[in-house]
Coordinates of C-alpha atoms in Angstrom, one line a residue:
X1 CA 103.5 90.5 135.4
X2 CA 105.0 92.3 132.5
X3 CA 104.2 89.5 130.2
X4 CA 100.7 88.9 131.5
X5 CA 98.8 91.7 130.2
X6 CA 100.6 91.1 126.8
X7 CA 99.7 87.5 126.5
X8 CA 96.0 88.1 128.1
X9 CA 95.7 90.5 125.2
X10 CA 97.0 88.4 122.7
X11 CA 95.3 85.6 123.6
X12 CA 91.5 87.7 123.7
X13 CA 92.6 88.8 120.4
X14 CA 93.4 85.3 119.0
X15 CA 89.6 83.6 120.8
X16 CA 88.0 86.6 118.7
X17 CA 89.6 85.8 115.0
X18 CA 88.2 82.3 116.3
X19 CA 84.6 83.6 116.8
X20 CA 84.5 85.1 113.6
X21 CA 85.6 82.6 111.4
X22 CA 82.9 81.3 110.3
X23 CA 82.5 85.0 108.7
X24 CA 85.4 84.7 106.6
X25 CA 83.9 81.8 104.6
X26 CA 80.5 83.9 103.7
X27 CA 79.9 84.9 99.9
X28 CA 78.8 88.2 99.0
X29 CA 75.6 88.8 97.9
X30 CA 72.7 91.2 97.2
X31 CA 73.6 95.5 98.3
X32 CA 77.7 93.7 97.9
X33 CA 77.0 93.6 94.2
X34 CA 74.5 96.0 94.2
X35 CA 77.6 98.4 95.1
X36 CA 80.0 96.8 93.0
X37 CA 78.1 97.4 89.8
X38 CA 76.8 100.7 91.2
X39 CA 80.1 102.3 91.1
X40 CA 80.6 100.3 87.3
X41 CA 77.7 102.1 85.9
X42 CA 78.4 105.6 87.0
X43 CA 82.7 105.9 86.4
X44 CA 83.6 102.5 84.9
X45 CA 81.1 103.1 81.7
X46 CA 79.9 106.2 81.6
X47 CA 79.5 106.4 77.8
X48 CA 75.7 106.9 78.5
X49 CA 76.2 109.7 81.1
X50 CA 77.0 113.1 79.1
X51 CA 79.3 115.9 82.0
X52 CA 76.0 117.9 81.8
X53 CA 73.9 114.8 83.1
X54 CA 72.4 115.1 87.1
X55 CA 73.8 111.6 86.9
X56 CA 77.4 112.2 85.8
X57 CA 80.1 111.4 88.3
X58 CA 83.5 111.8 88.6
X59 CA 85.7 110.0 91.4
X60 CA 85.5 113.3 94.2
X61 CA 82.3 113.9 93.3
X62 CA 80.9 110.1 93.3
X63 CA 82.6 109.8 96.7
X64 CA 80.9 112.6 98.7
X65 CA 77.9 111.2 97.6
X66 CA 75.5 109.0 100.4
X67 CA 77.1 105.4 99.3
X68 CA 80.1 106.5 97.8
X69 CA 83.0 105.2 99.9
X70 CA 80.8 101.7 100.1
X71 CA 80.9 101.8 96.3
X72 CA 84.3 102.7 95.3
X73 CA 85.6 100.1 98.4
X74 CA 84.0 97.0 96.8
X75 CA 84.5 98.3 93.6
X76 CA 87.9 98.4 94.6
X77 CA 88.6 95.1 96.1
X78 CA 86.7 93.7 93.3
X79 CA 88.8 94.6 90.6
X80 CA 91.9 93.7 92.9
X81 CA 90.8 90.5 94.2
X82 CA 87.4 89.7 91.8
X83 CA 85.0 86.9 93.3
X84 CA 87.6 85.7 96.4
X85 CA 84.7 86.9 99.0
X86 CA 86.7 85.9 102.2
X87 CA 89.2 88.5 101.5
X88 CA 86.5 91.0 101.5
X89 CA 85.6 89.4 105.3
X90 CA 89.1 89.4 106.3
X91 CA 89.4 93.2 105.4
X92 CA 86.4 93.5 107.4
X93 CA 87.4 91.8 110.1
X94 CA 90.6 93.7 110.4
X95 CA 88.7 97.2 110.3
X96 CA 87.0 95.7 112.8
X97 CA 89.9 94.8 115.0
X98 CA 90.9 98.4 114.5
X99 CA 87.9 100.0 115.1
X100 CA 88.0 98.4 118.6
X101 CA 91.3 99.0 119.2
X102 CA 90.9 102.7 118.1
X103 CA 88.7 102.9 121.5
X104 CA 91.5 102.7 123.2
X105 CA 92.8 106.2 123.1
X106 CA 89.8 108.3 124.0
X107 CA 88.8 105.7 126.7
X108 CA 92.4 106.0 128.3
X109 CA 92.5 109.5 128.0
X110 CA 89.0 110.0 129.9
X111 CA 89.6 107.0 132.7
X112 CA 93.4 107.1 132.9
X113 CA 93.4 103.7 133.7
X114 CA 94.5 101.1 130.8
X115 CA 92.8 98.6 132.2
X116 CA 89.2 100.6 132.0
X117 CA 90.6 101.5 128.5
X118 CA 91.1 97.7 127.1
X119 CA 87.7 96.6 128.7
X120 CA 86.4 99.3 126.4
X121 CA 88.3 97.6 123.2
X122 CA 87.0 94.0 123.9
X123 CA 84.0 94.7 125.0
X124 CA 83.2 96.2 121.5
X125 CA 85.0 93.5 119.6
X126 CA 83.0 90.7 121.5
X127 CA 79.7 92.1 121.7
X128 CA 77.4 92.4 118.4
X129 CA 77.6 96.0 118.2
X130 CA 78.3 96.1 113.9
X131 CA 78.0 93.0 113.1
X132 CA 75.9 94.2 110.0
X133 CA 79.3 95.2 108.8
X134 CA 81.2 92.1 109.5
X135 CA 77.8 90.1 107.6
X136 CA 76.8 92.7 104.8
X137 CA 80.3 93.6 103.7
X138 CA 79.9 96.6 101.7
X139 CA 79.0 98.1 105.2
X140 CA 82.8 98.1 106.1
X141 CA 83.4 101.6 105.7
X142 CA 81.1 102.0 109.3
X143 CA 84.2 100.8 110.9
X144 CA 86.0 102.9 109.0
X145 CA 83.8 105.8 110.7
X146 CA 84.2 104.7 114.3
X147 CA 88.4 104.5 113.8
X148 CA 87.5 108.3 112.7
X149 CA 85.0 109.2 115.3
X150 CA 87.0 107.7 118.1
X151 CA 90.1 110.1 117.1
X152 CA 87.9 113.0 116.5
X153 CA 86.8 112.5 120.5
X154 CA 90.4 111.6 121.4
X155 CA 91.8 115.0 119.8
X156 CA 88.5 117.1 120.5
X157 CA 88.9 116.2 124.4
X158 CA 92.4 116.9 124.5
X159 CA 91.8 120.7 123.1
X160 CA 89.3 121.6 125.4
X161 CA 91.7 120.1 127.7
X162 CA 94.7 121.5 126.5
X163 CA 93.9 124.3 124.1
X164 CA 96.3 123.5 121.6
X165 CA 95.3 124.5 118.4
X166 CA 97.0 121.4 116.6
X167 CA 94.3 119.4 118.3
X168 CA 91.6 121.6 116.8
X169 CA 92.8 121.2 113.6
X170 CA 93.1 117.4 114.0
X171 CA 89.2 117.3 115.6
X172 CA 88.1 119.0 112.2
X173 CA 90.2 116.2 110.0
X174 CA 88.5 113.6 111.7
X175 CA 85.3 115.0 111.2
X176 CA 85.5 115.4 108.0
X177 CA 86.5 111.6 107.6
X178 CA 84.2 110.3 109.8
X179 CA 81.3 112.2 107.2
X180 CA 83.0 111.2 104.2
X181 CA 82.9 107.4 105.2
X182 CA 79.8 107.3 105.8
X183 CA 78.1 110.1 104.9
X184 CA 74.4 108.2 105.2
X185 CA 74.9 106.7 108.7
X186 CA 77.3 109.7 110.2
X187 CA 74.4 112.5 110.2
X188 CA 74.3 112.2 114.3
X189 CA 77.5 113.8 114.6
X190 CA 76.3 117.3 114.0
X191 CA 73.6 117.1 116.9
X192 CA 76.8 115.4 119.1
X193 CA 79.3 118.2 118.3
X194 CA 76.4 121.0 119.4
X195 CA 75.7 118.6 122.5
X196 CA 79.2 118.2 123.5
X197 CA 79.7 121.7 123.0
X198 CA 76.5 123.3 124.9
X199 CA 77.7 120.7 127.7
X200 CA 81.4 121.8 128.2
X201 CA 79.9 125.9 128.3
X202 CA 77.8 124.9 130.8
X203 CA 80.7 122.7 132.7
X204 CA 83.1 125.7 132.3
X205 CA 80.3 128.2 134.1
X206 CA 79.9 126.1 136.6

């Protein structure tokens, strides 16, 4: 029985790589290059952006901005790896992997049962939920958001829980993370927070 889970895991995990295969042989192609030379024209040449231009950029600045972790991601892996597109899925495919497995902790911490936790991990890696980001590649850094958000729950919960204020501290990282990896898709989080917060006042009244 101790082996079971393992292998049952292992084995879900090896039928997924399987399913998305085929992924890892796509070529990039229209918003991948888009962001590649986005990020070339504003920090690789800048020569025609003076520091007093609305379009100058440096790297901090250029990363806060709506696309800027796409950009300087695929910029990134292009000047690493160049035109080899299926490392770009691969890398994708990973963040995916730990996207779902970063489920995990919050789920187990609300259900206290591992087993509801793992049906939480594989449900997300089997179902379509993000597939955008496994197809259009330079929408990686969404996964990147969920590993993020999924902490930010995990320590969030275990303050109001637990009151420590180590966990506070570690809810605010996250947040800040999950913004700054996607800043354009991660504007739902705000409304959240309030939501979760006007919801445990009330729970605590009652």
């Amino acid at each position: 029985m101790v082996f079971i889970i393992p292998s049952l895991i292992l084995l879900l995990l090896l039928i997924n790589i399987w399913v998305f295969m085929p992924f890892f042989s796509l070529g990039l192609f229209g918003d991948d290059w888009l962001a590649i030379f986005r990020n070339s024209y504003y920090l690789d040449e800048p020569k025609h952006l003076g520091p007093y231009s609305t379009e100058y950029f440096n790297q901090f600045k250029y990363l806060l901005n709506a696309y800027g972790s796409q950009d300087m991601l695929m910029a990134f892996l292009y000047k690493t790896f160049g035109e080899y597109s299926n490392v770009y899925f691969i890398l994708s495919y990973i963040l995916r992997v730990s996207a779902g497995l970063s489920i995990y902790f919050p789920a187990y911490y609300l259900t206290k049962n591992k087993l509801a936790a793992w049906f939480a991990v594989f449900f997300f890696l089997f179902s379509s939920t993000g597939l955008e980001a496994s197809s259009v590649v330079f929408n990686m850094p969404s996964y990147l958001a969920i590993i993020f958000f999924n902490f930010l729950l995990y320590f969030y919960l275990r303050f109001h829980q637990e009151g420590k204020l180590k966990y506070l501290f570690l809810s605010y990282l996250f947040f800040t993370l999950t913004f700054i990896s996607t800043p354009i898709r991660a504007h739902g989080l705000i409304p959240f927070i309030i939501f979760m917060e006007t919801l445990w006042l009330i729970l605590k009244k009652n």
